[in-house]
Amino acid sequence: MVALAFLIPLGLVVQQLARERALADAERQTAVVVAVLTVTTDQLSIERAIASTGGPAVTRVSVHNLGESGAEIGRGHAAAGDLTKAADAAAPVIADVDGGESYLEPVDLGAGRTTVVEVFIPESELSNGVAGAWWALAAVALGLIIASVWVADRLASRIIVSARQLAGAAGALSEGYLDVRIDPQGPAELADASYALNVMADRIMALLSNERELVADLSHRLRTPLTALRLDAETLDDSQDADRIRDAIAALEVEVDKLIRAMREPIDAHSPTPDRGERADGAAATTGDEGCDVAEVVRDRMMFWSAVAGDQERDCKSTGTDAPAPVNVPKSELAAALDALIGNVIRYTPQGVPFEVAVTRREDGYVVLRVEDGGPGIPDPELAMQRGESQQGSTGLGLDIVKRVAIAGNGTVNIGTSSTLGGASVVIVMTDADPAPQEEAPPPPRWLVGRLSKEPNERRSRRRGQ
């Protein structure tokens, strides 16, 4: 566009110069004839003067109102009105005629006599060389446009490549590929952003490594009190309570060992790094096809918790554990979630408050695990589901464990009020690992879909938008 802004006026200037050049030639021819007319009005002398101008323009010169006889020399093109106008104005006049223009210059012969010398300028003379100039300017404009487009494409390509590289690296980093690094290039702003992304990735790797080392060290420090507890437990008698305590200590030692080994493993920067058991798309990470039987887990854990409930004079029962209820959740994870729920009942409800654990294998392809109690309930369920938030002064991680287990089982969590016991009711819905054949895929459990059964990422994005 800048090239056109300069070339169009330049083309108009070329056109104007061609016209002025043609008019200058006509004026030169007229001057020769005028010089003769000021000396003599002899027709032969005037014709010789016209012939002396030379070139094809000789035939385009004419003289009007010569002498008293009013004779004319040559063939005129201008109208009578234009001749009269020139004679009256006593100054050169340019008149538009068919096929071009006429240059008219009056000559005062004295004694009231006036002669008008006319030079006809055809249209071809007025635009001589203009077409070629326009073609040349058009070629220059086209060349400038092509060159500018090429330069702009090269510049834009550098920006686009750098921007795509930066966006791709940011996306890979957000999915947990911590080894992603990019070569800062392109405009200074994008290069600075690329460098900052590399620094951020290095910082994330360092922080994650330090965090894993810290967790591993803290877990290792738990071995000392656990060893002391195990030694104390070995001195107990062979009662049922002693066996329960030994089993609990052994299970705790196994969990601590697993935690230490997991934290000591080097970070695989070439694969997604889950965040608290979540994949990059927000779903919880699962361990291959490893699964468990919900009914079996409930039976095992209720053997432990029923003894604790007996000590606190609590009524407890489990239902629905006679038939298998397979889900694609590791047994240890589901047991940890169940322990967290029952542990909350034991810790935060008065002694003597009953609780119940129920397992239901639904025909629509879902397994439901329900834990209910007769306590005061949970006043703010949504706050309780947030990681690190607690209304009882605890760490606030128990319900977060439950939520991640539900997501690992492709299900949901809902907190409400028990219709039978009157206290809190926490329901975990997980997809059946071996559903009965159906004509259509099982629909989502809409009977449980509420504000707490939404995916964590959805609730996060909604809170960020507020």
XYZ file of N, CA and C in Angstrom, residues 8 10-11 20 48 55 60 91 164 211 224 233 256 282 317 325 332-333 349 359 380 396:
66
model
N 1.305 5.858 -7.730
C 0.152 6.461 -8.425
C 0.372 7.947 -8.670
N 3.187 9.398 -8.943
C 4.279 9.470 -9.898
C 3.769 9.234 -11.320
N 2.836 8.295 -11.477
C 2.239 8.061 -12.792
C 1.462 9.272 -13.282
N 2.438 18.567 -21.005
C 3.165 19.841 -21.048
C 4.222 19.829 -22.142
N 6.171 29.122 -45.934
C 7.570 28.734 -45.779
C 7.952 28.658 -44.291
N 9.046 18.255 -39.474
C 8.382 17.131 -38.820
C 6.932 16.986 -39.248
N -0.280 20.168 -39.009
C -1.244 20.472 -37.939
C -1.262 21.962 -37.601
N -4.543 36.533 -25.685
C -3.627 35.649 -24.963
C -3.844 34.228 -25.472
N 4.590 -20.845 18.132
C 4.137 -22.237 18.201
C 5.062 -23.073 19.071
N 11.021 -31.554 47.086
C 9.818 -31.978 47.797
C 9.814 -33.487 48.011
N 11.537 -44.774 63.223
C 11.996 -44.910 64.607
C 10.838 -45.104 65.581
N 4.541 -53.649 70.977
C 3.431 -54.540 70.654
C 3.812 -56.000 70.821
N 4.586 -46.836 55.034
C 5.741 -45.936 55.124
C 6.840 -46.390 54.184
N -6.955 -33.787 34.130
C -7.747 -33.617 35.333
C -8.195 -34.918 35.948
N -22.094 -51.469 61.379
C -22.445 -52.619 60.552
C -22.080 -52.314 59.103
N -17.960 -56.835 44.098
C -18.213 -55.537 43.451
C -16.884 -55.000 42.934
N -5.099 -50.888 47.916
C -4.530 -50.032 48.960
C -5.131 -48.632 48.934
N -5.407 -48.127 47.729
C -5.993 -46.790 47.621
C -7.414 -46.766 48.161
N -16.926 -37.495 65.878
C -18.284 -37.668 66.405
C -18.173 -38.183 67.834
N -22.318 -51.304 50.573
C -21.828 -51.488 49.209
C -23.002 -51.889 48.331
N -20.512 -27.586 55.912
C -20.143 -26.994 54.624
C -19.446 -28.066 53.783
N -7.054 -31.854 56.737
C -7.942 -31.599 55.601
C -7.610 -32.400 54.366
